[in-house]
Short mmCIF file of C-alpha atoms and ligand atoms in Angstrom, two decimals:
data_model
loop_
_atom_site.label_atom_id
_atom_site.label_comp_id
_atom_site.label_asym_id
_atom_site.label_seq_id
_atom_site.Cartn_x
_atom_site.Cartn_y
_atom_site.Cartn_z
CA MET I 1 -15.36 -1.37 -22.06
CA VAL I 2 -14.59 2.16 -21.03
CA SER I 3 -12.68 3.75 -23.81
CA SER I 4 -11.38 6.74 -21.94
CA GLN I 5 -10.78 7.22 -18.27
CA SER I 6 -9.64 10.35 -16.52
CA TYR I 7 -8.97 11.34 -12.95
CA LEU I 8 -9.97 14.07 -10.52
CA SER I 9 -8.69 15.37 -7.19
CA THR I 10 -10.50 14.47 -3.96
CA ARG I 11 -10.34 18.13 -2.95
CA GLY I 12 -12.33 19.38 -5.89
CA GLY I 13 -9.67 21.69 -7.25
CA SER I 14 -9.10 19.99 -10.55
CA SER I 15 -10.16 17.21 -12.89
CA GLY I 16 -9.42 15.75 -16.31
CA PHE I 17 -6.05 14.24 -15.41
CA SER I 18 -4.61 11.43 -17.46
CA PHE I 19 -3.38 8.23 -15.86
CA GLU I 20 0.19 9.36 -16.61
CA ASP I 21 -0.43 12.58 -14.66
CA THR I 22 -1.68 10.70 -11.62
CA VAL I 23 1.31 8.37 -11.65
CA LEU I 24 4.00 10.99 -12.11
CA LYS I 25 2.46 13.68 -9.87
CA GLY I 26 1.35 11.34 -7.08
CA LEU I 27 -0.53 14.13 -5.31
CA ALA I 28 -2.80 16.76 -6.90
CA SER I 29 -1.63 20.34 -6.57
CA ASP I 30 -4.57 21.20 -4.28
CA GLY I 31 -3.23 18.58 -1.85
CA GLY I 32 -5.91 16.04 -2.79
CA LEU I 33 -5.55 12.47 -3.99
CA PHE I 34 -6.42 11.25 -7.48
CA ILE I 35 -9.48 9.08 -8.05
CA PRO I 36 -11.06 7.91 -11.31
CA GLU I 37 -13.91 10.12 -12.59
CA SER I 38 -16.06 7.00 -12.58
CA ILE I 39 -15.62 3.50 -11.23
CA PRO I 40 -15.82 1.17 -14.22
CA SER I 41 -18.20 -1.75 -14.10
CA LEU I 42 -17.28 -5.22 -15.23
CA PRO I 43 -18.08 -6.63 -18.67
CA ALA I 44 -21.30 -8.69 -18.56
CA ASP I 45 -19.49 -11.99 -19.06
CA TRP I 46 -16.62 -11.39 -16.59
CA GLN I 47 -17.52 -14.33 -14.32
CA THR I 48 -16.97 -16.81 -17.12
CA ALA I 49 -14.57 -14.95 -19.38
CA TRP I 50 -12.11 -14.17 -16.58
CA SER I 51 -12.50 -17.33 -14.52
CA THR I 52 -9.47 -19.15 -15.89
CA ALA I 53 -7.30 -16.09 -16.43
CA SER I 54 -3.79 -16.00 -14.99
CA PHE I 55 -2.82 -13.23 -12.57
CA GLU I 56 -1.21 -11.33 -15.44
CA GLU I 57 -4.28 -11.66 -17.66
CA LEU I 58 -6.53 -10.48 -14.85
CA ALA I 59 -4.22 -7.53 -14.30
CA PHE I 60 -4.50 -6.68 -17.97
CA ASN I 61 -8.31 -6.91 -17.95
CA ILE I 62 -8.63 -4.75 -14.86
CA PHE I 63 -5.99 -2.15 -15.76
CA SER I 64 -7.63 -1.77 -19.18
CA LEU I 65 -10.76 -0.47 -17.44
CA TYR I 66 -8.76 2.30 -15.77
CA ILE I 67 -6.14 3.22 -18.37
CA SER I 68 -7.17 4.45 -21.80
CA PRO I 69 -5.60 2.44 -24.65
CA SER I 70 -4.62 5.74 -26.22
CA GLU I 71 -2.42 6.36 -23.18
CA ILE I 72 -0.82 2.94 -22.96
CA PRO I 73 -1.39 0.75 -26.02
CA PRO I 74 -2.54 -2.78 -25.08
CA ALA I 75 0.67 -4.45 -26.24
CA ASP I 76 2.75 -2.11 -24.06
CA LEU I 77 0.47 -2.66 -21.09
CA ARG I 78 0.85 -6.42 -21.45
CA SER I 79 4.61 -6.21 -21.51
CA LEU I 80 4.68 -3.86 -18.49
CA ILE I 81 2.60 -6.36 -16.55
CA SER I 82 4.62 -9.34 -17.60
CA LYS I 83 7.87 -7.60 -16.64
CA SER I 84 6.46 -6.54 -13.27
CA TYR I 85 5.39 -9.99 -12.15
CA SER I 86 8.31 -11.95 -13.59
CA THR I 87 10.18 -11.11 -10.38
CA PHE I 88 7.74 -13.09 -8.22
CA ARG I 89 8.69 -16.49 -6.88
CA ALA I 90 5.19 -18.05 -6.84
CA PRO I 91 3.79 -19.17 -10.23
CA ASP I 92 0.37 -17.94 -9.04
CA ILE I 93 1.92 -14.58 -7.97
CA THR I 94 -0.55 -14.30 -5.04
CA PRO I 95 -1.53 -17.84 -4.01
CA LEU I 96 -4.57 -18.62 -1.88
CA VAL I 97 -3.83 -21.03 0.98
CA THR I 98 -6.59 -22.72 2.94
CA LEU I 99 -5.68 -22.51 6.62
CA ASP I 100 -8.71 -24.36 7.92
CA GLY I 101 -11.21 -25.86 5.50
CA ALA I 102 -13.82 -26.65 8.14
CA GLN I 103 -13.79 -23.08 9.37
CA ARG I 104 -13.56 -21.71 5.83
CA LEU I 105 -10.51 -19.71 6.70
CA HIS I 106 -8.12 -18.80 3.88
CA LEU I 107 -4.95 -16.79 3.54
CA LEU I 108 -4.11 -14.74 0.49
CA GLU I 109 -0.31 -14.73 0.43
CA LEU I 110 0.92 -11.43 -0.95
CA PHE I 111 4.58 -11.76 -0.03
CA HIS I 112 6.16 -13.67 -2.90
CA GLY I 113 7.80 -10.64 -4.50
CA PRO I 114 11.43 -9.53 -4.21
CA THR I 115 11.22 -8.01 -0.71
CA PHE I 116 8.84 -10.55 0.79
CA ALA I 117 6.11 -8.01 1.57
CA PHE I 118 2.84 -7.12 -0.13
CA LYS I 119 4.05 -3.69 -1.27
CA ASP I 120 5.98 -5.44 -4.05
CA VAL I 121 2.73 -6.26 -5.88
CA ALA I 122 2.23 -2.56 -6.50
CA LEU I 123 5.76 -1.18 -6.53
CA GLN I 124 7.14 -3.59 -9.09
CA PHE I 125 4.50 -2.24 -11.47
CA VAL I 126 4.94 1.41 -10.45
CA GLY I 127 8.70 1.23 -11.07
CA ASN I 128 8.11 -0.03 -14.59
CA LEU I 129 5.46 2.61 -15.22
CA PHE I 130 7.82 5.41 -14.20
CA GLU I 131 10.46 4.07 -16.55
CA TYR I 132 7.96 3.62 -19.38
CA PHE I 133 6.59 7.17 -19.19
CA LEU I 134 10.05 8.71 -18.94
CA GLN I 135 11.38 6.68 -21.85
CA ARG I 136 8.47 7.85 -23.95
CA ARG I 137 8.99 11.50 -23.03
CA ASN I 138 12.69 11.19 -23.75
CA ALA I 139 12.44 9.43 -27.10
CA GLY I 140 14.61 11.21 -29.65
CA LYS I 141 16.05 13.69 -27.14
CA GLU I 142 19.75 14.38 -26.73
CA ASP I 143 21.31 13.18 -23.47
CA GLY I 144 21.44 16.64 -21.94
CA GLU I 145 17.74 17.32 -22.57
CA LYS I 146 16.33 14.12 -21.16
CA GLU I 147 13.78 14.31 -18.38
CA SER I 148 14.74 12.52 -15.23
CA LEU I 149 13.08 11.83 -11.92
CA THR I 150 14.56 11.86 -8.44
CA VAL I 151 12.50 9.70 -6.12
CA VAL I 152 12.92 10.62 -2.47
CA GLY I 153 11.33 8.79 0.44
CA ALA I 154 11.70 7.97 4.12
CA THR I 155 11.25 4.53 5.56
CA SER I 156 11.37 2.53 8.74
CA GLY I 157 11.38 -0.66 6.71
CA ASP I 158 8.86 -2.03 4.23
CA THR I 159 8.13 0.92 1.96
CA GLY I 160 11.79 1.73 1.38
CA SER I 161 12.85 -1.75 0.41
CA ALA I 162 9.88 -2.31 -1.88
CA ALA I 163 10.54 1.06 -3.57
CA ILE I 164 14.22 0.29 -4.03
CA TYR I 165 13.48 -3.11 -5.59
CA GLY I 166 10.86 -1.50 -7.81
CA LEU I 167 13.22 1.18 -9.11
CA ARG I 168 16.67 -0.41 -9.15
CA GLY I 169 18.42 -0.11 -12.49
CA LYS I 170 15.65 2.00 -14.06
CA GLU I 171 16.76 4.49 -16.67
CA ASN I 172 16.61 8.22 -15.87
CA ILE I 173 15.43 7.57 -12.32
CA SER I 174 17.46 8.04 -9.16
CA VAL I 175 16.23 6.82 -5.79
CA PHE I 176 17.11 8.23 -2.38
CA ILE I 177 15.69 6.43 0.63
CA LEU I 178 16.31 7.89 4.08
CA HIS I 179 16.24 5.63 7.10
CA PRO I 180 17.09 6.31 10.74
CA LYS I 181 20.58 4.94 11.26
CA GLY I 182 20.60 1.80 13.38
CA LYS I 183 16.87 1.91 14.00
CA ILE I 184 15.40 -0.42 11.41
CA SER I 185 15.41 -4.20 11.58
CA PRO I 186 18.72 -5.77 10.48
CA ILE I 187 17.05 -7.80 7.73
CA GLN I 188 15.34 -4.77 6.27
CA GLU I 189 18.51 -2.68 6.48
CA ALA I 190 20.53 -5.41 4.77
CA GLN I 191 17.83 -5.85 2.13
CA MET I 192 18.04 -2.18 1.16
CA THR I 193 21.76 -1.53 1.47
CA SER I 194 22.81 -4.64 -0.44
CA VAL I 195 21.22 -3.27 -3.62
CA LEU I 196 24.25 -1.97 -5.49
CA ASP I 197 22.67 -0.50 -8.63
CA GLY I 198 24.15 2.91 -9.42
CA ASN I 199 20.78 4.69 -9.25
CA VAL I 200 19.95 3.49 -5.72
CA HIS I 201 21.10 5.47 -2.69
CA ASN I 202 20.46 4.61 0.92
CA LEU I 203 20.92 7.49 3.34
CA ALA I 204 21.36 6.44 6.96
CA VAL I 205 20.42 9.53 8.92
CA VAL I 206 21.42 10.01 12.55
CA GLY I 207 17.97 10.61 14.05
CA THR I 208 14.53 9.05 14.16
CA PHE I 209 12.17 7.93 11.40
CA ASP I 210 10.06 11.00 12.05
CA ASN I 211 13.11 13.21 11.47
CA CYS I 212 13.62 11.46 8.12
CA GLN I 213 10.00 11.89 7.19
CA ASP I 214 10.04 15.58 8.10
CA ILE I 215 13.14 16.14 5.96
CA VAL I 216 11.47 14.47 2.99
CA LYS I 217 8.44 16.72 3.39
CA GLU I 218 10.70 19.77 3.56
CA LEU I 219 12.48 18.69 0.36
CA PHE I 220 9.17 18.41 -1.48
CA ALA I 221 8.18 21.84 -0.19
CA ASP I 222 11.52 23.32 -1.35
CA ALA I 223 10.40 24.74 -4.71
CA ASP I 224 13.93 25.38 -5.92
CA PHE I 225 15.26 21.95 -5.13
CA ASN I 226 12.14 20.29 -6.47
CA ALA I 227 12.31 22.16 -9.78
CA ARG I 228 16.01 21.39 -10.17
CA HIS I 229 15.69 17.66 -9.60
CA LYS I 230 12.05 16.85 -10.41
CA LEU I 231 11.19 15.01 -7.23
CA GLY I 232 8.92 12.00 -7.42
CA ALA I 233 7.20 10.04 -4.67
CA VAL I 234 6.29 6.40 -4.37
CA ASN I 235 4.37 6.59 -1.13
CA SER I 236 1.08 4.84 -0.68
CA ILE I 237 -1.07 7.62 -2.07
CA ASN I 238 0.01 6.95 -5.65
CA TRP I 239 -3.08 5.83 -7.56
CA ALA I 240 -1.18 3.18 -9.52
CA ARG I 241 -0.46 1.37 -6.27
CA ILE I 242 -4.16 1.09 -5.47
CA LEU I 243 -4.90 -0.03 -9.00
CA ALA I 244 -2.31 -2.82 -8.93
CA GLN I 245 -3.75 -4.10 -5.67
CA ILE I 246 -7.27 -4.55 -7.04
CA VAL I 247 -6.05 -7.55 -9.04
CA TYR I 248 -5.48 -9.95 -6.16
CA TYR I 249 -9.03 -9.53 -4.86
CA PHE I 250 -10.29 -10.89 -8.17
CA HIS I 251 -7.56 -13.50 -8.39
CA SER I 252 -8.36 -14.93 -4.96
CA TYR I 253 -12.10 -14.82 -5.63
CA PHE I 254 -11.61 -17.10 -8.63
CA ALA I 255 -9.21 -19.35 -6.71
CA LEU I 256 -11.88 -19.77 -4.03
CA ALA I 257 -14.64 -20.39 -6.57
CA LYS I 258 -12.49 -23.09 -8.15
CA ARG I 259 -11.98 -24.77 -4.79
CA TYR I 260 -15.72 -24.70 -3.99
CA PRO I 261 -17.32 -25.20 -7.42
CA SER I 262 -20.79 -25.98 -6.10
CA GLU I 263 -21.10 -22.77 -4.06
CA HIS I 264 -21.83 -19.18 -4.94
CA THR I 265 -19.01 -17.81 -2.88
CA ASN I 266 -19.45 -14.42 -1.31
CA PRO I 267 -16.36 -14.11 0.87
CA ARG I 268 -15.44 -11.65 3.55
CA PHE I 269 -12.01 -10.10 3.00
CA VAL I 270 -10.08 -9.34 6.18
CA VAL I 271 -7.30 -6.79 5.69
CA PRO I 272 -4.56 -5.74 8.13
CA THR I 273 -4.60 -1.99 7.65
CA GLY I 274 -2.29 0.98 8.11
CA ASN I 275 -2.52 3.65 5.45
CA PHE I 276 -5.76 2.18 4.07
CA GLY I 277 -4.24 1.41 0.65
CA ASP I 278 -4.60 -2.35 0.63
CA VAL I 279 -8.21 -2.39 1.83
CA LEU I 280 -9.16 0.54 -0.40
CA ALA I 281 -8.24 -1.59 -3.42
CA GLY I 282 -10.81 -4.09 -2.10
CA TYR I 283 -13.40 -1.33 -1.96
CA PHE I 284 -12.82 -0.58 -5.65
CA ALA I 285 -13.14 -4.29 -6.45
CA LYS I 286 -16.45 -4.37 -4.57
CA ARG I 287 -17.76 -1.26 -6.28
CA MET I 288 -16.79 -2.73 -9.65
CA GLY I 289 -19.01 -5.70 -8.86
CA LEU I 290 -16.82 -8.39 -7.33
CA PRO I 291 -19.06 -10.40 -4.98
CA MET I 292 -17.96 -10.03 -1.39
CA GLU I 293 -19.90 -9.91 1.82
CA LYS I 294 -17.78 -7.22 3.45
CA LEU I 295 -14.30 -5.85 3.92
CA VAL I 296 -12.90 -5.99 7.43
CA VAL I 297 -10.45 -3.25 8.44
CA ALA I 298 -8.12 -4.79 11.03
CA THR I 299 -5.92 -2.29 12.88
CA ASN I 300 -3.31 -2.73 15.56
CA GLU I 301 -3.28 -0.47 18.63
CA ASN I 302 -2.89 2.54 16.35
CA ASP I 303 -6.60 2.44 15.85
CA ILE I 304 -7.80 5.72 14.32
CA LEU I 305 -9.78 3.76 11.70
CA ASN I 306 -11.37 1.42 14.20
CA ARG I 307 -12.45 4.41 16.26
CA PHE I 308 -13.94 5.94 13.14
CA TRP I 309 -16.09 2.91 12.39
CA ASN I 310 -17.24 2.81 15.99
CA SER I 311 -18.12 6.47 16.30
CA GLY I 312 -18.12 8.33 13.00
CA THR I 313 -15.38 10.58 14.35
CA TYR I 314 -11.94 10.58 12.80
CA GLU I 315 -9.59 12.01 15.34
CA ILE I 316 -5.85 12.15 15.96
CA HIS I 317 -4.98 10.93 19.42
CA ALA I 318 -1.63 12.05 20.65
CA VAL I 319 0.05 9.04 22.19
CA SER I 320 3.65 8.90 23.19
CA GLY I 321 5.83 6.75 21.02
CA LYS I 322 8.03 7.09 18.03
CA ASP I 323 9.14 5.93 14.61
CA ALA I 324 6.11 5.19 12.51
CA GLU I 325 6.14 3.71 9.04
CA GLY I 326 3.83 5.39 6.55
CA GLY I 327 3.00 7.94 9.18
CA ILE I 328 1.46 10.46 6.85
CA VAL I 329 0.36 13.10 9.26
CA ALA I 330 -2.11 15.80 8.26
CA ASP I 331 -0.45 18.49 6.17
CA GLY I 332 1.63 20.76 8.28
CA VAL I 333 1.50 18.58 11.38
CA LYS I 334 4.96 17.27 12.05
CA ALA I 335 5.11 13.60 12.79
CA HIS I 336 7.53 13.92 15.68
CA GLU I 337 5.18 16.25 17.55
CA PHE I 338 2.80 13.34 17.99
CA GLY I 339 4.37 9.98 17.49
CA VAL I 340 2.47 6.76 17.29
CA LYS I 341 2.51 3.67 19.40
CA GLU I 342 5.28 1.26 18.49
CA THR I 343 3.72 -2.17 18.02
CA LEU I 344 4.73 -5.63 16.87
CA SER I 345 3.23 -4.85 13.45
CA PRO I 346 5.33 -1.76 12.61
CA ALA I 347 4.18 -1.37 8.98
CA MET I 348 0.76 -0.49 10.38
CA ASP I 349 1.98 2.01 12.95
CA ILE I 350 0.36 5.12 11.59
CA LEU I 351 -1.35 8.11 13.10
CA VAL I 352 -3.51 9.06 10.12
CA SER I 353 -4.37 6.82 7.17
CA SER I 354 -3.58 8.79 4.06
CA ASN I 355 -5.79 6.82 1.64
CA PHE I 356 -8.86 7.18 3.85
CA GLU I 357 -9.44 10.54 2.14
CA ARG I 358 -10.43 8.62 -1.00
CA LEU I 359 -13.18 6.71 0.80
CA LEU I 360 -14.39 9.94 2.42
CA TRP I 361 -14.87 11.40 -1.03
CA TYR I 362 -17.13 8.53 -2.08
CA LEU I 363 -19.13 8.71 1.16
CA ALA I 364 -19.63 12.45 0.68
CA PHE I 365 -20.46 12.04 -3.01
CA GLU I 366 -23.15 9.43 -2.32
CA LYS I 367 -24.75 11.01 0.71
CA GLU I 368 -24.01 14.72 0.93
CA THR I 369 -24.33 16.17 -2.55
CA LYS I 370 -27.40 17.78 -4.03
CA GLY I 371 -26.31 19.07 -7.43
CA GLU I 372 -28.13 18.22 -10.64
CA GLY I 373 -25.30 16.86 -12.74
CA VAL I 374 -22.46 14.51 -11.87
CA GLU I 375 -19.85 17.21 -12.34
CA GLU I 376 -21.56 19.51 -9.90
CA ARG I 377 -21.84 16.74 -7.33
CA GLN I 378 -18.18 15.85 -7.79
CA LYS I 379 -17.26 19.44 -6.98
CA GLU I 380 -19.49 19.40 -3.89
CA ALA I 381 -17.90 16.17 -2.67
CA GLY I 382 -14.49 17.76 -3.16
CA GLU I 383 -15.53 20.77 -1.09
CA ARG I 384 -16.71 18.48 1.69
CA VAL I 385 -13.45 16.57 1.72
CA LYS I 386 -11.48 19.80 1.72
CA ALA I 387 -13.39 20.99 4.78
CA MET I 388 -12.86 17.70 6.61
CA MET I 389 -9.14 17.79 5.86
CA ALA I 390 -8.94 21.37 7.10
CA ASP I 391 -10.53 20.26 10.37
CA LEU I 392 -8.13 17.36 10.62
CA LYS I 393 -5.27 19.81 10.38
CA GLY I 394 -6.75 22.62 12.47
CA LYS I 395 -8.80 20.73 15.05
CA ARG I 396 -7.13 17.33 14.77
CA GLY I 397 -10.38 15.64 13.84
CA PHE I 398 -13.85 15.75 12.34
CA SER I 399 -17.11 13.79 12.36
CA VAL I 400 -19.10 12.55 9.39
CA THR I 401 -22.88 12.55 9.15
CA LYS I 402 -24.96 9.58 10.26
CA ALA I 403 -25.77 8.81 6.61
CA MET I 404 -22.09 8.72 5.68
CA LEU I 405 -21.24 6.49 8.62
CA ASN I 406 -24.07 4.09 7.81
CA LEU I 407 -22.86 3.84 4.25
CA ALA I 408 -19.31 3.15 5.43
CA ARG I 409 -20.67 0.39 7.65
CA MET I 410 -22.43 -1.30 4.77
CA ASP I 411 -19.16 -2.06 3.03
CA PHE I 412 -16.79 -2.34 5.99
CA ASP I 413 -16.47 -3.76 9.49
CA SER I 414 -13.55 -2.96 11.72
CA GLU I 415 -11.56 -4.63 14.47
CA ARG I 416 -8.71 -3.50 16.70
CA VAL I 417 -6.08 -6.05 17.70
CA SER I 418 -3.58 -5.68 20.55
CA ASP I 419 0.04 -6.88 20.51
CA GLU I 420 -0.87 -9.53 23.04
CA GLN I 421 -3.59 -10.93 20.78
CA THR I 422 -1.26 -10.75 17.78
CA VAL I 423 1.24 -13.01 19.53
CA GLU I 424 -1.53 -15.29 20.80
CA THR I 425 -2.85 -15.85 17.27
CA ILE I 426 0.59 -16.64 15.82
CA LYS I 427 0.88 -19.32 18.50
CA LYS I 428 -2.66 -20.60 17.99
CA ILE I 429 -2.32 -20.96 14.23
CA TYR I 430 1.09 -22.62 14.47
CA THR I 431 -0.03 -25.18 17.03
CA GLY I 432 -3.53 -25.62 15.60
CA SER I 433 -2.89 -25.95 11.87
CA GLU I 434 -1.83 -29.19 10.25
CA THR I 435 0.90 -27.47 8.28
CA LYS I 436 2.25 -25.62 11.34
CA TYR I 437 1.71 -22.38 9.50
CA VAL I 438 3.81 -19.44 10.72
CA LEU I 439 2.05 -16.07 10.43
CA ASP I 440 3.86 -12.76 10.39
CA PRO I 441 2.53 -10.24 12.95
CA HIS I 442 0.70 -8.09 10.37
CA SER I 443 -1.12 -11.06 8.90
CA SER I 444 -1.84 -12.17 12.44
CA VAL I 445 -3.75 -8.94 13.10
CA GLY I 446 -6.06 -9.87 10.23
CA VAL I 447 -6.41 -13.50 11.24
CA THR I 448 -7.25 -12.43 14.80
CA ALA I 449 -10.12 -10.34 13.41
CA ALA I 450 -11.30 -13.34 11.34
CA LEU I 451 -11.24 -15.60 14.40
CA ARG I 452 -13.50 -13.11 16.18
CA ASN I 453 -15.94 -13.37 13.30
CA LEU I 454 -15.91 -17.14 13.74
CA ASP I 455 -16.64 -16.70 17.44
CA ALA I 456 -19.59 -14.55 16.41
CA GLU I 457 -20.86 -17.53 14.38
CA TYR I 458 -19.94 -16.13 10.99
CA SER I 459 -19.80 -19.18 8.76
CA ASN I 460 -19.03 -17.88 5.29
CA HIS I 461 -15.60 -17.99 3.67
CA GLN I 462 -13.06 -15.50 4.98
CA ILE I 463 -10.00 -14.52 2.98
CA CYS I 464 -7.34 -12.95 5.20
CA LEU I 465 -4.74 -10.94 3.35
CA SER I 466 -1.27 -12.01 4.40
CA THR I 467 1.04 -9.06 3.92
CA ALA I 468 4.53 -10.18 4.87
CA HIS I 469 6.76 -13.22 5.19
CA PRO I 470 7.28 -14.14 8.86
CA ALA I 471 11.08 -14.06 8.55
CA LYS I 472 10.94 -10.28 8.08
CA PHE I 473 9.50 -9.85 11.55
CA SER I 474 11.44 -12.40 13.55
CA HIS I 475 11.02 -10.51 16.82
CA ALA I 476 7.26 -11.03 17.04
CA VAL I 477 7.42 -14.54 15.65
CA ASP I 478 10.06 -15.53 18.20
CA LEU I 479 8.00 -13.99 21.00
CA ALA I 480 5.14 -16.24 20.01
CA LEU I 481 6.89 -19.45 19.10
CA ASN I 482 10.21 -19.74 20.91
CA GLY I 483 10.24 -22.78 23.11
CA ILE I 484 7.41 -24.54 21.31
CA GLU I 485 8.43 -28.01 20.33
CA GLY I 486 9.39 -28.35 16.70
CA TYR I 487 9.79 -24.62 16.12
CA ASN I 488 13.09 -23.37 14.81
CA PHE I 489 13.40 -19.91 13.28
CA GLU I 490 16.04 -21.16 10.84
CA ASP I 491 13.35 -23.29 9.18
CA VAL I 492 11.31 -20.19 8.41
CA LEU I 493 14.22 -18.25 6.93
CA PRO I 494 14.18 -18.13 3.10
CA ASP I 495 17.46 -18.79 1.31
CA GLN I 496 17.44 -15.24 0.00
CA PHE I 497 17.87 -13.91 3.55
CA LYS I 498 20.71 -16.21 4.49
CA GLY I 499 23.47 -14.45 2.60
CA LEU I 500 22.27 -10.93 3.40
CA ALA I 501 24.36 -10.41 6.51
CA VAL I 502 27.62 -10.89 4.64
CA ALA I 503 26.57 -9.37 1.29
CA GLU I 504 28.40 -6.30 0.00
CA LYS I 505 26.60 -3.10 1.03
CA ARG I 506 26.60 0.54 0.11
CA VAL I 507 25.17 3.25 2.35
CA GLU I 508 25.76 6.96 2.78
CA TYR I 509 25.82 8.36 6.31
CA VAL I 510 24.22 11.68 7.15
CA GLU I 511 25.62 12.92 10.45
CA LYS I 512 22.70 15.08 11.45
CA ALA I 513 18.99 15.13 10.64
CA GLU I 514 19.12 18.39 8.72
CA LYS I 515 17.56 19.21 5.39
CA GLU I 516 20.56 21.17 4.09
CA LEU I 517 22.90 18.31 4.84
CA VAL I 518 20.63 15.84 3.03
CA LYS I 519 20.40 18.20 0.05
CA GLU I 520 24.18 18.33 -0.22
CA VAL I 521 24.46 14.55 -0.10
CA ILE I 522 21.75 14.09 -2.74
CA GLU I 523 23.35 16.59 -5.11
CA ARG I 524 26.80 15.11 -4.67
CA LEU I 525 25.51 11.60 -5.40
CA LEU I 526 23.53 12.79 -8.42
CA GLU I 527 26.70 14.37 -9.82
CA GLY I 528 28.48 11.08 -9.23
CA GLU I 529 25.79 9.19 -11.16
CA LYS I 530 26.21 11.50 -14.15
CA SER I 531 29.95 11.11 -14.31
CA SER I 532 29.95 7.33 -13.94
C1 LIG G 1 2.28 -1.48 4.33
C2 LIG G 1 1.93 -2.73 5.05
C3 LIG G 1 0.65 -2.94 5.62
C4 LIG G 1 -0.44 -1.89 5.59
O1 LIG G 1 -0.96 -1.64 4.32
P1 LIG G 1 -1.79 -0.29 4.03
O2 LIG G 1 -2.01 -0.29 2.59
O3 LIG G 1 -0.89 0.82 4.49
O4 LIG G 1 -3.03 -0.37 4.84
C5 LIG G 1 0.40 -4.14 6.25
N1 LIG G 1 1.35 -5.09 6.35
C6 LIG G 1 2.58 -4.94 5.83
C7 LIG G 1 3.58 -6.01 6.00
C8 LIG G 1 2.91 -3.76 5.16
O5 LIG G 1 4.15 -3.62 4.65
#
């Protein structure tokens, strides 16, 4: 067991961060992302010792390799984990469903948390971590001296609701989520605005998602405002989100091994990808020693990652479109100056994948550093990443060396899936599976990639990560299935969604997409929280 673990920035500027630093800061001050100083390896007996562990026990075993016990004592870590996953509806937390035994096609269902999307797996834990660290810092302090955190984010759907459900009711934390008024799906809007906890604030901004995102960036860059309210972020670059997602790769591996006891399973994981957070967790699992043949990056028509794996060039293509989720654009490049293509899998509509920087660091570290000691090589890798990110900003792209690309291809394959194919696969799986399984469009992107592997005679097990419940994305599901005998959308709708339309809601309108206006609203609502 690793007894101490610390973190460094992918841009080489700094190292020696604690886990608490990475969680509360989110981003390093040199603009880089946090990664562990070393990737822990598994205990020698993990295959047997962990094989019957519950999801929560696996989470504990894995988190313990990345978080020093001096930072979070084991008993506290256990209770944080148990609290985080008590909100899930499935006893298994992330159940593995076999779609087609003969074809060895499996689905890892990640949508049994409060908002019915995979982001809950991470954000339920992150919310509890925030609260835990703040409580500890505030112990014994008078009310007026207590540290608080103001989480601000923009959303076009999934991220916002998962963040709100992760942070609702948490002490000393206020949450402000901006969404473009009238431009997110009714279910997602109702999901967010029906949360009535006093610390949760939905701001419906007249404008586009990109306007919201730009305002959030401006707020973080506003030193005065930031210092006054201690802004926090929950976007997908937070290291704790990646960490939490490693668990289900292990969990599904054991579920598969149990189902096929006479085989040495070596599955391929197929991951519908946007900001590269979900699949990056798989990369850490692989590097730790979890047997897997490969990770498949499945993109929609916003295909910057697929183009990278084909060519070794990572390049922003300006396409006309609007309103991207995630949508982290290179520093300083405003989202609305580019726009992404709007697809049927909106949570993957991104221009640039923010977590890809972490993989780049490892590729550079392995292939492009010459220093004697590890520390020296870490610095060199950071310099390389910094240069690549500068080119992304200045020249809108960069290429990696042949050696780096080859290394990336050893661990990953990639596939690009069109909207037409997404719909086709939803139909194919519904009509072709015994259970009449209904895929959501994001999961369908992954399954489409897996079906291509089958066509290419790949015969090993494939685990496709299923990232959302189909009822959240009724538009695409209806496109695929309306008119097919036996299909009725009402049958897909979970009970939890049925009362949403008439539930009590609270939302604050912002008449214009302007930073100053949003600042006023935030400060007024914060005052209101204090006096209530
Ligand atoms: C966020 C999201 C994704 C993409 O995950 P990344 O970690 O950004 O690659 C896929 N599907 C759904 C439903 C999501 O909400």
